Coordinates of C-alpha atoms and ligand atoms in Angstrom, one line a residue:
Chain A
M153 CA 12.3 -27.6 10.0
G154 CA 13.2 -24.6 12.1
N155 CA 16.9 -24.3 12.2
I156 CA 18.7 -21.0 11.9
T157 CA 22.9 -21.0 12.5
L158 CA 23.6 -17.1 12.1
S159 CA 28.2 -17.0 11.7
K160 CA 30.0 -14.1 11.7
V161 CA 27.5 -11.9 10.3
T162 CA 28.1 -8.1 10.8
K163 CA 26.1 -5.4 10.0
S164 CA 26.4 -1.3 9.0
F165 CA 24.6 1.7 8.7
G166 CA 26.7 3.6 6.6
D167 CA 30.2 4.1 8.9
V168 CA 28.5 2.4 12.1
Q169 CA 29.0 -0.6 13.2
V170 CA 25.7 -1.6 14.7
I171 CA 26.3 -5.7 14.9
P172 CA 29.6 -7.0 15.2
P173 CA 30.6 -10.1 14.3
L174 CA 28.0 -12.5 16.1
D175 CA 27.5 -16.0 16.0
L176 CA 23.8 -18.0 17.3
D177 CA 22.4 -21.3 16.6
I178 CA 18.9 -21.5 17.5
R179 CA 17.7 -24.7 17.1
E180 CA 14.8 -26.5 15.6
G181 CA 11.6 -25.5 18.4
E182 CA 13.2 -23.1 20.5
F183 CA 11.8 -20.3 21.7
V184 CA 14.6 -18.0 22.0
V185 CA 14.2 -14.5 23.1
F186 CA 15.9 -11.9 22.4
V187 CA 16.9 -9.0 25.4
G188 CA 19.1 -5.7 26.0
P189 CA 18.6 -2.3 26.3
S190 CA 16.8 0.2 23.4
G191 CA 19.4 0.7 20.5
C192 CA 21.1 -2.4 20.9
G193 CA 19.7 -3.9 17.6
K194 CA 17.6 -6.6 18.4
S195 CA 15.4 -5.6 15.5
T196 CA 17.9 -5.3 13.0
L197 CA 19.0 -8.7 14.6
L198 CA 16.1 -10.1 14.1
R199 CA 15.9 -7.8 10.7
L200 CA 18.6 -9.5 9.5
I201 CA 17.8 -13.0 10.0
A202 CA 13.8 -12.3 7.7
G203 CA 16.3 -10.9 5.2
L204 CA 14.4 -7.5 6.0
E205 CA 17.8 -6.0 6.1
D206 CA 21.0 -7.5 3.8
V207 CA 24.0 -8.3 6.5
T208 CA 26.7 -6.7 5.6
S209 CA 29.0 -9.8 6.1
G210 CA 29.0 -13.6 7.1
E211 CA 26.6 -16.3 6.7
I212 CA 22.6 -17.0 7.5
R213 CA 21.4 -20.6 7.4
I214 CA 17.8 -21.9 7.4
D215 CA 17.4 -25.3 7.3
D216 CA 21.6 -26.1 6.8
R217 CA 20.0 -24.1 3.2
N218 CA 22.2 -21.1 2.8
A219 CA 19.8 -17.8 3.2
T220 CA 21.6 -15.6 3.3
E221 CA 21.1 -14.9 -0.3
L222 CA 17.5 -15.3 -0.3
P223 CA 14.7 -12.9 -0.4
P224 CA 11.9 -12.3 2.9
A225 CA 9.5 -13.9 0.4
K226 CA 11.9 -17.3 -0.3
R227 CA 12.8 -17.4 3.3
G228 CA 9.6 -19.6 4.3
L229 CA 9.5 -17.8 7.4
A230 CA 6.7 -15.3 9.2
M231 CA 7.0 -12.0 11.2
V232 CA 4.7 -10.1 13.8
F233 CA 4.9 -6.6 14.1
Q234 CA 4.7 -3.9 16.1
S235 CA 2.2 -2.4 14.3
Y236 CA 0.5 -5.2 14.0
A237 CA 1.2 -4.1 9.8
L238 CA -2.3 -5.6 8.7
Y239 CA -2.8 -4.6 5.7
P240 CA -6.2 -2.1 5.8
H241 CA -8.2 -2.2 2.1
M242 CA -8.5 -6.2 2.8
S243 CA -10.9 -8.1 4.7
V244 CA -9.5 -9.9 8.0
R245 CA -10.1 -13.1 6.6
K246 CA -8.2 -11.8 3.5
N247 CA -6.1 -10.6 5.1
I248 CA -5.3 -14.1 6.8
A249 CA -5.5 -15.7 3.3
F250 CA -2.6 -13.8 1.8
P251 CA 0.3 -15.6 2.1
L252 CA -1.6 -18.4 1.7
R253 CA -2.6 -17.3 -1.5
M254 CA 0.8 -15.8 -2.7
A255 CA 2.0 -19.0 -1.5
G256 CA -0.9 -20.5 -4.9
L257 CA -3.1 -22.9 -2.5
D258 CA -6.3 -23.2 -4.3
K259 CA -9.5 -21.2 -3.4
A260 CA -10.6 -23.9 -0.9
E261 CA -7.6 -25.1 0.6
Q262 CA -7.3 -21.4 1.7
D263 CA -11.1 -21.3 3.4
R264 CA -10.9 -24.0 5.2
K265 CA -7.0 -23.2 6.9
V266 CA -8.3 -19.1 7.4
E267 CA -11.1 -20.5 9.0
A268 CA -9.3 -23.0 11.1
A269 CA -6.8 -20.3 12.3
A270 CA -10.0 -17.6 13.0
K271 CA -10.5 -20.3 14.9
V272 CA -7.6 -20.6 17.7
L273 CA -7.5 -17.5 17.8
N274 CA -11.3 -16.4 18.6
L275 CA -11.7 -14.4 15.5
T276 CA -14.6 -16.1 13.5
D277 CA -16.9 -13.4 14.1
Y278 CA -14.7 -10.8 13.2
L279 CA -14.2 -12.1 9.4
D280 CA -15.4 -10.1 7.0
R281 CA -14.4 -6.7 9.2
R282 CA -11.9 -4.4 8.5
P283 CA -8.8 -4.3 10.0
G284 CA -10.1 -0.7 11.3
Q285 CA -13.0 -2.1 13.0
L286 CA -10.5 -4.5 15.3
S287 CA -9.4 -3.0 18.0
G288 CA -6.1 -3.9 19.3
G289 CA -6.3 -7.4 20.4
Q290 CA -7.9 -8.1 18.4
R291 CA -5.7 -6.6 16.1
Q292 CA -2.4 -8.8 17.4
R293 CA -4.7 -12.1 16.6
V294 CA -5.2 -11.7 13.0
A295 CA -1.9 -10.9 12.8
I296 CA -1.2 -13.7 14.2
G297 CA -4.0 -15.8 11.8
R298 CA -1.5 -14.5 9.5
A299 CA 2.0 -15.9 10.9
I300 CA 0.6 -19.5 11.4
V301 CA -1.9 -20.1 8.5
R302 CA 1.1 -20.6 6.5
E303 CA 3.3 -22.9 8.4
P304 CA 6.3 -21.0 8.7
A305 CA 9.7 -22.5 8.8
A306 CA 10.0 -20.1 12.5
F307 CA 7.7 -17.0 13.3
L308 CA 9.4 -13.4 14.2
F309 CA 8.0 -11.6 16.7
D310 CA 9.3 -8.2 17.2
E311 CA 7.6 -7.2 20.7
P312 CA 4.5 -7.1 19.3
L313 CA 2.8 -7.1 22.3
S314 CA 3.9 -3.4 23.3
N315 CA 1.3 -1.7 22.8
L316 CA -1.7 -3.5 23.9
D317 CA -2.8 -2.6 27.8
A318 CA -2.0 -4.9 30.7
A319 CA -3.8 -7.5 30.7
L320 CA -4.2 -8.2 27.3
R321 CA -0.2 -8.3 27.1
V322 CA -0.5 -11.0 30.0
G323 CA -3.1 -12.7 28.3
M324 CA -1.6 -12.7 24.5
R325 CA 1.5 -13.5 26.3
L326 CA -0.4 -17.2 26.9
E327 CA -1.6 -17.8 24.0
I328 CA 1.5 -16.8 22.3
S329 CA 3.3 -20.0 24.5
E330 CA 0.4 -22.5 24.4
L331 CA 0.5 -21.4 20.2
H332 CA 4.0 -22.3 20.6
E333 CA 3.8 -25.3 22.8
R334 CA 1.0 -26.8 20.2
L335 CA 2.3 -25.9 16.9
K336 CA 6.0 -26.8 18.6
T337 CA 8.1 -24.1 15.5
T338 CA 10.8 -22.2 15.9
M339 CA 10.4 -18.7 17.7
I340 CA 12.6 -15.7 17.9
Y341 CA 11.0 -12.7 19.6
V342 CA 12.2 -9.5 21.3
T343 CA 11.4 -8.5 24.4
H344 CA 12.0 -5.1 26.2
D345 CA 9.7 -7.0 29.3
Q346 CA 11.7 -8.6 31.1
V347 CA 8.5 -11.5 32.3
E348 CA 8.1 -12.4 28.9
A349 CA 11.1 -12.6 28.7
M350 CA 12.1 -15.1 31.7
T351 CA 8.3 -16.9 31.3
M352 CA 8.3 -17.2 28.0
A353 CA 11.4 -18.1 26.9
D354 CA 13.8 -21.6 26.1
K355 CA 16.7 -19.4 25.3
I356 CA 17.6 -16.3 26.2
V357 CA 19.8 -13.9 24.2
V358 CA 21.1 -11.0 26.4
L359 CA 22.4 -8.4 23.2
R360 CA 23.8 -4.8 24.8
A361 CA 25.8 -2.8 21.7
G362 CA 25.3 -5.5 19.3
N363 CA 27.5 -8.2 21.1
I364 CA 26.1 -11.8 22.1
E365 CA 26.2 -10.8 26.5
Q366 CA 25.4 -14.1 27.1
V367 CA 23.3 -16.9 26.2
G368 CA 20.9 -19.6 28.6
S369 CA 17.8 -20.5 29.8
P370 CA 16.0 -18.3 32.0
L371 CA 17.4 -19.9 35.1
E372 CA 21.1 -20.4 34.5
L373 CA 20.8 -16.3 33.5
Y374 CA 19.0 -15.7 36.5
H375 CA 21.0 -18.0 38.9
K376 CA 24.9 -17.7 37.1
P377 CA 24.9 -14.4 35.1
R378 CA 28.2 -15.0 33.3
N379 CA 28.9 -11.0 34.6
L380 CA 28.0 -7.7 35.5
F381 CA 25.4 -6.2 33.3
V382 CA 23.7 -10.2 32.6
A383 CA 23.1 -9.5 36.4
G384 CA 22.1 -6.1 35.8
F385 CA 19.3 -6.2 33.6
I386 CA 17.7 -9.8 34.2
G387 CA 15.6 -9.9 37.1
S388 CA 13.3 -6.9 38.5
P389 CA 13.9 -5.8 40.1
K390 CA 17.2 -5.0 39.9
M391 CA 20.6 -7.0 41.5
N392 CA 22.0 -4.6 44.1
L393 CA 25.4 -4.0 42.7
I394 CA 28.5 -3.8 45.7
S395 CA 31.9 -2.8 45.1
G396 CA 35.0 -1.5 47.5
A397 CA 35.3 -2.8 51.6
E398 CA 32.2 -5.0 51.3
A399 CA 33.5 -6.6 47.7
A400 CA 36.4 -6.8 49.0
K401 CA 35.7 -8.7 52.5
H402 CA 34.6 -11.6 49.3
D403 CA 37.3 -11.5 47.2
A404 CA 35.9 -9.7 44.9
K405 CA 36.0 -6.5 43.0
H406 CA 32.4 -6.5 43.2
I407 CA 29.4 -8.3 44.9
G408 CA 25.4 -9.1 43.2
I409 CA 22.4 -10.0 46.0
R410 CA 19.0 -9.6 44.2
P411 CA 16.2 -7.7 46.6
E412 CA 14.6 -11.4 47.0
H413 CA 17.9 -12.2 48.5
L414 CA 18.1 -10.3 51.3
K415 CA 17.0 -10.4 54.7
A416 CA 14.6 -7.7 56.4
S417 CA 14.7 -7.1 60.2
K418 CA 14.1 -3.9 62.0
E419 CA 16.2 -5.5 65.2
S420 CA 19.5 -7.1 63.8
G421 CA 21.5 -8.0 60.3
V422 CA 25.1 -7.5 58.2
W423 CA 24.0 -4.5 56.8
K424 CA 22.3 -1.7 58.1
G425 CA 21.0 1.7 57.0
R426 CA 17.3 3.9 57.1
V427 CA 14.2 3.2 54.8
G428 CA 13.1 5.5 51.8
V429 CA 10.9 4.3 49.6
S430 CA 8.2 1.1 50.3
E431 CA 5.9 -0.1 47.8
H432 CA 3.0 -2.1 49.4
L433 CA 2.3 -4.9 46.4
G434 CA 0.3 -7.2 48.6
S435 CA 2.2 -10.1 47.5
D436 CA 5.3 -8.7 48.8
T437 CA 6.9 -5.2 50.2
F438 CA 9.8 -3.7 48.4
I439 CA 11.7 -1.2 50.7
H440 CA 14.4 0.8 48.7
V441 CA 17.4 1.3 52.0
H442 CA 20.0 4.1 52.1
D443 CA 22.5 5.6 53.7
T444 CA 23.7 1.3 54.1
G445 CA 27.9 2.4 54.5
L446 CA 28.2 -0.1 51.0
A447 CA 29.5 1.0 48.2
V448 CA 26.7 0.4 45.2
G449 CA 26.3 3.5 42.6
E450 CA 26.2 6.4 42.7
E451 CA 22.1 6.3 43.6
D452 CA 23.6 4.7 47.2
M453 CA 20.3 2.8 47.1
V454 CA 19.9 -1.1 48.6
T455 CA 16.1 -3.0 47.2
V456 CA 14.8 -6.1 49.3
R457 CA 12.1 -7.9 49.1
C458 CA 9.9 -8.8 51.6
D459 CA 7.3 -11.2 51.5
G460 CA 3.9 -10.3 52.1
E461 CA 3.8 -6.9 54.6
M462 CA 6.3 -4.9 55.8
D463 CA 5.7 -2.3 57.8
A464 CA 8.6 0.0 57.1
R465 CA 7.8 3.6 57.6
H466 CA 10.3 6.3 55.8
G467 CA 12.9 7.4 58.1
D468 CA 13.0 4.3 60.0
T469 CA 16.4 2.1 61.0
I470 CA 16.7 -1.1 58.7
W471 CA 19.1 -4.7 59.1
L472 CA 19.6 -6.1 55.9
T473 CA 21.3 -9.9 55.7
P474 CA 22.0 -11.0 52.2
D475 CA 21.8 -15.2 51.6
M476 CA 25.7 -15.8 51.7
E477 CA 24.3 -19.3 49.0
R478 CA 22.9 -16.8 47.1
L479 CA 25.8 -14.0 47.0
H480 CA 27.0 -13.5 43.3
R481 CA 30.7 -12.3 43.4
F482 CA 32.9 -10.3 40.1
D483 CA 35.9 -10.1 38.7
D484 CA 37.9 -6.0 38.0
K485 CA 36.8 -7.5 34.4
G486 CA 33.4 -7.8 35.1
L487 CA 33.2 -11.3 34.7
R488 CA 31.4 -13.8 37.3
I489 CA 33.7 -16.2 39.5
T490 CA 33.2 -19.0 39.9
Chain B
M89 CA -8.6 17.9 18.0
A90 CA -11.7 17.5 19.3
R91 CA -12.5 21.1 20.7
A92 CA -16.9 21.6 21.6
V93 CA -16.9 25.0 20.0
S94 CA -20.0 27.2 20.5
T95 CA -22.9 27.2 18.6
Q96 CA -22.3 31.3 18.4
R97 CA -18.8 31.0 16.7
K98 CA -19.8 28.0 14.6
A99 CA -22.9 30.7 13.2
L100 CA -19.6 33.4 12.6
V101 CA -17.7 31.2 10.2
T102 CA -20.0 30.4 8.5
V103 CA -21.6 33.6 8.0
V104 CA -17.8 34.5 7.4
A105 CA -16.9 31.0 4.4
W106 CA -20.6 31.7 3.0
V107 CA -19.4 35.5 2.6
I108 CA -15.7 34.1 1.1
G109 CA -18.0 31.5 -1.2
I110 CA -19.9 33.6 -2.3
V111 CA -17.1 36.0 -3.3
I112 CA -15.3 33.9 -5.3
F113 CA -17.8 32.2 -7.0
F114 CA -19.5 35.9 -7.4
P115 CA -17.0 36.6 -11.2
I116 CA -18.6 33.0 -13.1
L117 CA -22.2 33.8 -11.8
W118 CA -22.1 36.9 -13.2
T119 CA -20.2 35.4 -16.8
I120 CA -23.1 33.0 -16.2
L121 CA -25.9 35.8 -16.2
T122 CA -24.4 37.6 -19.0
S123 CA -24.5 34.6 -21.4
F124 CA -27.9 34.4 -21.2
K125 CA -29.2 38.9 -21.5
T126 CA -28.9 40.2 -24.9
E127 CA -25.4 42.4 -26.4
A128 CA -27.7 46.1 -24.8
E129 CA -28.0 44.1 -21.4
A130 CA -24.9 42.8 -21.3
I131 CA -23.1 46.5 -20.6
A132 CA -25.4 48.0 -19.2
S133 CA -25.2 51.0 -16.6
P134 CA -26.4 49.9 -13.9
P135 CA -26.5 46.5 -14.9
S136 CA -29.6 44.1 -14.4
F137 CA -28.6 41.5 -11.8
L138 CA -31.7 39.1 -12.5
F139 CA -34.7 41.0 -13.8
F140 CA -33.8 41.5 -17.3
D141 CA -35.5 39.8 -20.9
W142 CA -34.2 36.1 -20.4
T143 CA -32.7 34.2 -23.8
T144 CA -30.6 31.5 -25.5
E145 CA -30.1 33.4 -28.3
N146 CA -26.0 34.1 -27.6
Y147 CA -25.7 30.2 -27.3
G148 CA -26.8 29.1 -31.2
E149 CA -25.1 32.3 -32.1
V150 CA -21.9 30.7 -30.5
Q151 CA -22.8 26.9 -31.7
A152 CA -23.5 28.4 -34.8
R153 CA -20.6 30.7 -35.4
S154 CA -18.1 27.8 -34.3
D155 CA -18.1 24.0 -33.5
Y156 CA -18.3 23.5 -29.7
F157 CA -18.3 20.5 -30.2
R158 CA -14.9 20.2 -31.7
H159 CA -13.1 22.0 -29.8
F160 CA -14.9 20.2 -26.7
W161 CA -13.2 17.5 -27.6
N162 CA -10.3 18.9 -28.0
S163 CA -10.1 19.4 -24.9
V164 CA -11.0 16.1 -23.2
I165 CA -8.9 13.9 -25.6
I166 CA -5.6 16.9 -24.7
S167 CA -6.9 16.9 -20.4
V168 CA -7.0 13.2 -20.5
G169 CA -4.0 12.3 -22.1
S170 CA -1.7 14.3 -21.2
T171 CA -2.5 12.9 -17.8
V172 CA -2.6 9.2 -18.3
L173 CA 0.9 10.0 -20.1
G174 CA 2.5 11.9 -17.3
L175 CA 0.7 9.1 -14.7
I176 CA 2.1 6.1 -16.8
I177 CA 5.8 7.9 -16.4
A178 CA 5.5 9.0 -12.3
V179 CA 4.0 6.2 -11.0
P180 CA 7.4 4.5 -11.3
A181 CA 8.8 7.5 -11.0
A182 CA 7.0 8.3 -7.5
W183 CA 7.3 4.3 -6.9
A184 CA 10.6 4.8 -7.2
M185 CA 11.6 8.0 -4.8
A186 CA 8.9 6.7 -2.4
F187 CA 10.2 4.1 -1.5
V188 CA 13.8 3.0 -2.5
P189 CA 15.0 7.0 -2.2
G190 CA 18.9 7.4 -2.9
K191 CA 21.4 9.8 -1.8
R192 CA 19.9 12.5 -4.2
T193 CA 16.1 11.5 -4.2
K194 CA 15.4 15.3 -2.6
D195 CA 17.7 17.0 -4.2
V196 CA 15.6 15.5 -7.7
L197 CA 11.7 16.0 -6.1
M198 CA 13.9 19.5 -5.7
W199 CA 14.9 20.2 -9.0
M200 CA 11.8 18.6 -10.3
L201 CA 10.0 21.4 -8.6
S202 CA 12.0 24.1 -9.3
T203 CA 10.8 23.5 -13.2
K204 CA 7.9 25.0 -12.6
M205 CA 9.0 28.5 -11.2
L206 CA 10.0 29.2 -14.2
P207 CA 8.1 31.8 -16.5
P208 CA 6.7 29.7 -19.6
V209 CA 6.6 32.3 -21.9
G210 CA 10.9 32.6 -21.4
V211 CA 10.7 28.9 -23.7
L212 CA 8.0 29.3 -25.5
I213 CA 10.0 30.5 -28.8
P214 CA 13.0 27.8 -27.9
I215 CA 9.4 25.4 -27.8
Y216 CA 7.5 27.5 -31.0
L217 CA 10.6 26.1 -33.3
L218 CA 10.8 23.0 -31.5
F219 CA 7.1 22.4 -32.6
R220 CA 7.4 24.5 -35.9
D221 CA 9.6 22.4 -37.5
T222 CA 8.9 18.9 -36.3
G223 CA 5.7 19.2 -37.7
L224 CA 3.9 19.5 -34.3
L225 CA 1.9 23.4 -34.0
D226 CA -1.3 22.8 -33.8
T227 CA -1.8 19.7 -33.6
R228 CA -3.3 17.5 -30.5
I229 CA 0.3 14.9 -29.9
G230 CA 2.3 17.8 -29.1
L231 CA -0.5 19.8 -26.5
V232 CA -0.1 16.2 -25.0
G233 CA 3.5 16.1 -25.4
V234 CA 3.8 19.5 -23.6
L235 CA 0.7 19.3 -21.4
T236 CA 2.3 15.9 -19.6
L237 CA 6.1 17.8 -20.0
I238 CA 3.9 21.3 -17.8
N239 CA 2.7 18.7 -15.5
L240 CA 4.5 15.9 -14.5
P241 CA 6.4 17.9 -11.9
I242 CA 3.2 18.0 -9.8
I243 CA 2.3 14.4 -10.4
V244 CA 5.3 13.4 -9.0
W245 CA 5.2 15.2 -5.7
M246 CA 1.2 14.5 -4.9
L247 CA 2.6 10.7 -6.0
Y248 CA 5.1 10.7 -3.9
T249 CA 3.5 12.1 -0.6
Y250 CA 0.6 9.9 -1.6
F251 CA 2.9 6.5 -1.6
K252 CA 4.8 8.0 1.8
E253 CA 2.2 8.0 3.7
I254 CA 2.3 3.8 3.1
P255 CA 4.5 1.8 6.2
G256 CA 6.8 0.8 5.3
E257 CA 6.3 -2.2 7.7
I258 CA 2.9 -2.7 5.7
L259 CA 4.9 -3.6 2.4
E260 CA 8.1 -5.3 4.5
A261 CA 5.0 -7.6 6.0
C262 CA 3.6 -9.0 2.5
R263 CA 7.4 -9.6 1.1
M264 CA 7.5 -12.2 4.7
D265 CA 4.7 -12.9 3.5
G266 CA 5.6 -14.6 0.1
A267 CA 4.8 -11.2 -2.0
M268 CA 7.7 -10.9 -4.8
L269 CA 7.8 -7.4 -6.4
K270 CA 4.8 -7.8 -8.6
E271 CA 2.7 -8.5 -6.3
E272 CA 3.8 -6.2 -3.3
I273 CA 3.0 -3.4 -6.4
L274 CA -0.1 -5.4 -7.7
Y275 CA -2.4 -6.6 -4.1
I276 CA -1.1 -4.2 -1.8
L277 CA 0.7 -0.7 -3.4
T278 CA -1.8 -0.2 -5.7
P279 CA -5.2 -0.1 -3.6
M280 CA -3.5 0.8 -1.5
A281 CA -2.6 4.3 -3.2
V282 CA -6.4 4.4 -5.7
P283 CA -7.8 7.4 -2.5
G284 CA -4.0 9.0 -4.0
I285 CA -3.8 8.3 -7.7
A286 CA -7.7 9.2 -8.5
S287 CA -7.4 13.1 -6.7
T288 CA -4.1 13.5 -8.8
L289 CA -5.8 12.0 -12.3
L290 CA -8.6 14.8 -11.4
L291 CA -6.5 17.9 -10.0
N292 CA -4.5 17.5 -13.6
V293 CA -7.3 17.2 -15.5
I294 CA -8.7 20.2 -14.9
L295 CA -5.4 21.1 -14.8
A296 CA -4.7 21.2 -17.9
W297 CA -7.8 21.9 -19.0
N298 CA -7.9 25.1 -17.6
E299 CA -4.2 25.8 -19.2
A300 CA -4.6 29.0 -21.6
F301 CA -1.0 29.5 -22.3
W302 CA 0.4 27.2 -24.2
T303 CA -3.4 25.5 -25.6
L304 CA -3.5 29.5 -27.2
N305 CA -0.2 29.5 -28.4
L306 CA 0.2 26.3 -30.2
T307 CA -2.5 25.8 -31.8
A308 CA -4.7 27.6 -34.2
A309 CA -7.4 25.7 -35.6
K310 CA -7.0 22.3 -35.5
A311 CA -6.6 21.1 -32.2
A312 CA -7.4 23.9 -30.8
P313 CA -9.7 23.6 -28.1
L314 CA -11.8 25.0 -25.1
T315 CA -9.9 27.4 -23.9
A316 CA -9.1 29.1 -27.7
F317 CA -12.5 28.6 -27.7
I318 CA -12.5 31.3 -25.3
A319 CA -10.7 33.3 -26.3
S320 CA -11.6 33.7 -29.9
Y321 CA -14.4 35.4 -28.9
S322 CA -12.5 38.2 -27.1
S323 CA -11.5 40.1 -29.2
P324 CA -10.8 40.5 -33.2
E325 CA -14.9 40.9 -33.5
G326 CA -14.8 44.1 -30.6
L327 CA -16.1 43.1 -27.2
F328 CA -19.4 40.6 -27.5
Y329 CA -20.0 40.6 -23.1
A330 CA -22.8 38.4 -23.6
K331 CA -21.3 35.7 -26.4
L332 CA -18.2 36.0 -24.5
S333 CA -20.0 34.6 -21.9
A334 CA -21.9 32.1 -23.3
A335 CA -18.9 30.7 -24.3
S336 CA -17.0 30.8 -21.4
T337 CA -19.9 29.6 -19.3
M338 CA -20.0 26.3 -22.1
A339 CA -16.6 25.8 -21.6
I340 CA -15.9 25.5 -18.0
A341 CA -19.5 23.4 -17.6
P342 CA -17.9 20.6 -18.0
I343 CA -15.3 21.2 -15.6
L344 CA -17.9 22.7 -12.7
I345 CA -19.6 19.3 -12.8
L346 CA -16.8 17.4 -13.0
G347 CA -15.0 19.1 -9.0
W348 CA -18.6 19.2 -7.6
F349 CA -18.7 15.0 -8.1
S350 CA -15.6 15.3 -6.8
Q351 CA -15.1 17.7 -3.7
K352 CA -14.1 15.3 -1.6
Q353 CA -11.3 13.6 -4.2
L354 CA -10.1 17.3 -4.6
V355 CA -9.6 18.9 -1.4
R356 CA -7.1 16.1 -0.4
G357 CA -6.5 16.1 -3.9
L358 CA -4.8 19.6 -3.5
T359 CA -4.0 19.9 0.4
F360 CA -1.6 17.1 -0.5
G361 CA -3.2 14.5 1.5
A362 CA -3.2 17.0 4.3
V363 CA -7.0 16.2 5.5
K364 CA -8.2 12.5 5.6
Ligands
ATP585 N1 18.1 2.1 9.0 C1 19.1 2.1 9.7 N2 20.0 3.1 9.7 C2 20.9 3.4 10.7 N3 21.0 2.8 11.8 C3 19.8 2.0 12.5 C4 19.2 2.0 11.2 N4 17.8 0.9 11.7 C5 18.6 1.5 13.2 N5 19.6 1.9 13.6 C6 20.6 2.2 14.0 O1 21.3 0.6 14.6 C7 21.0 0.3 16.5 C8 20.0 -0.7 17.1 O2 18.7 -0.1 16.2 P1 17.4 -1.5 16.8 O3 16.5 -0.6 15.8 O4 18.1 -3.0 15.8 O5 17.6 -1.4 18.5 P2 16.9 -2.8 19.6 O6 17.8 -3.4 20.3 O7 15.4 -3.0 18.6 O8 16.0 -0.8 20.2 P3 14.8 -1.2 20.8 O9 14.3 -1.6 21.9 O10 14.5 0.7 21.3 O11 13.7 -1.3 19.8 C9 20.6 1.7 16.9 O12 21.9 2.7 17.5 C10 20.1 2.9 15.3 O13 20.7 4.0 15.7
MG586 MG1 14.0 -2.1 18.1

């Protein structure tokens, strides 16, 4: 249970094609994350799978059954919305029980499952409250509770944590990962957050303007980005992309080096530059280096990550040395050279 | 928007609100006071405000001369009937326009509202003739029909704005939870729209209760509601201010009481949901 296959799926709003023909295979039990810049069609793709939008053409199969024409209620999927979308006129208990009620379970069975879900999600004390009387984190839990009681074929999440503060977000991230470990149910998760994508996913799907740029495990994407777009998109801070003479030295149109694969020194190195802003996080220091003479795009800035503290003042001269093993090379079409 | 308001400012606003309130309420108060005066005192100049011989003889006379309860029942049937009928038509209409809008939905809404800009007297003759030829003149059914049509645009508009406030994601969530259209309407939409439907109902009962143009022109005796009851005291028998006031007081009392007990809903209704 939980295979989802999209073949040649397209979606247009009016004359605008938001999703060009797209194929995607999601296997049972996988945790798949959709990432991509704003407006690239992540939500649209998720809503197509959910059945909340109709495909313009193509086919969606869920568990080897053609689901293209099925209404959302009949697809057996559960969704957690960014706004939580709880039913304001129902208690938490009724909210969580709603999918069970729709499935026609008897009252005792409903109660048993609601209690069980509430226990897992630490909601037992809140079951008789209305959603309006809960904090953001608690509401999020109710939304997840409502999704898990029914034991769906797959869970769909559309940026479920983006309305929570940073600390809560980390906590909920772990809870969702934990839930996935325990339930082993397919999950499809849309996010803007690099860390969420890297830490939670079995498989990341990078989208740009509705096109799939690359599909792979987080580390595959990190170590072997298929093209310049993925290279620039995955990783934080982003990879330094250099073109021009320096790239030509490596028989490439563009080369890329991640901030963590550069070594900074005050005495010697391969590239020389001037320190701009440096960000001290305690565990590491990010230094933004200018005037390197490298062709690094318009902002003329190379970012380097140093372990722990690095004493670098604005205006200091600094030397950078790339780790040649970790250098990425791209051809004139922006594709990775292997 | 929370804002610190000085006590001085608060007092000023309170005074102004009371003054406006009294100015608006004064004619009603005067009518009620006049209804307890004798005819002579009612036209006395200068008028006495509170110090006159209080009497209830006007009420007795009004009740003796015409049957208040028959008019009252006609008013109830016409206003409630037209509102309920209007809601039955308007709920699905507003639903469709709010949740499955088409290209022309906005135009249809505007067109419906534009019918309220037409002076009713402009269609009086055709409607009168239609009523005469179909035997609807002076019938409750006829009035229910006409008032339903007159108020339908307002009912649809009010419901439409309420339904629009319901977030689409909640409806999508219930579809994901396995609800088909019937369950969606029954368990999610209707309960969430109940406050809106209630204030629409109230407001329209009041509008229909107070409607005078059509009720006066299309009734004679049988189906005449309270508006006709008041009007019958105004002209033909000369000026009997005290009795006219007694009749008016009896006619507006039910709606005043209804309005008093449903203030909150009404305010929400009148502001089209802008005040929560
Ligand atoms: N109902 C709609 N009608 C017309 N265009 C739409 C509609 N929904 C989405 N779009 C367009 O489709 C594109 C993809 O939108 P989508 O919401 O899927 O982006 P997204 O990747 O989820 O973005 P974000 O990260 O900002 O949530 C956007 O250009 C958007 O303007
Ligand atoms: Mg989105």
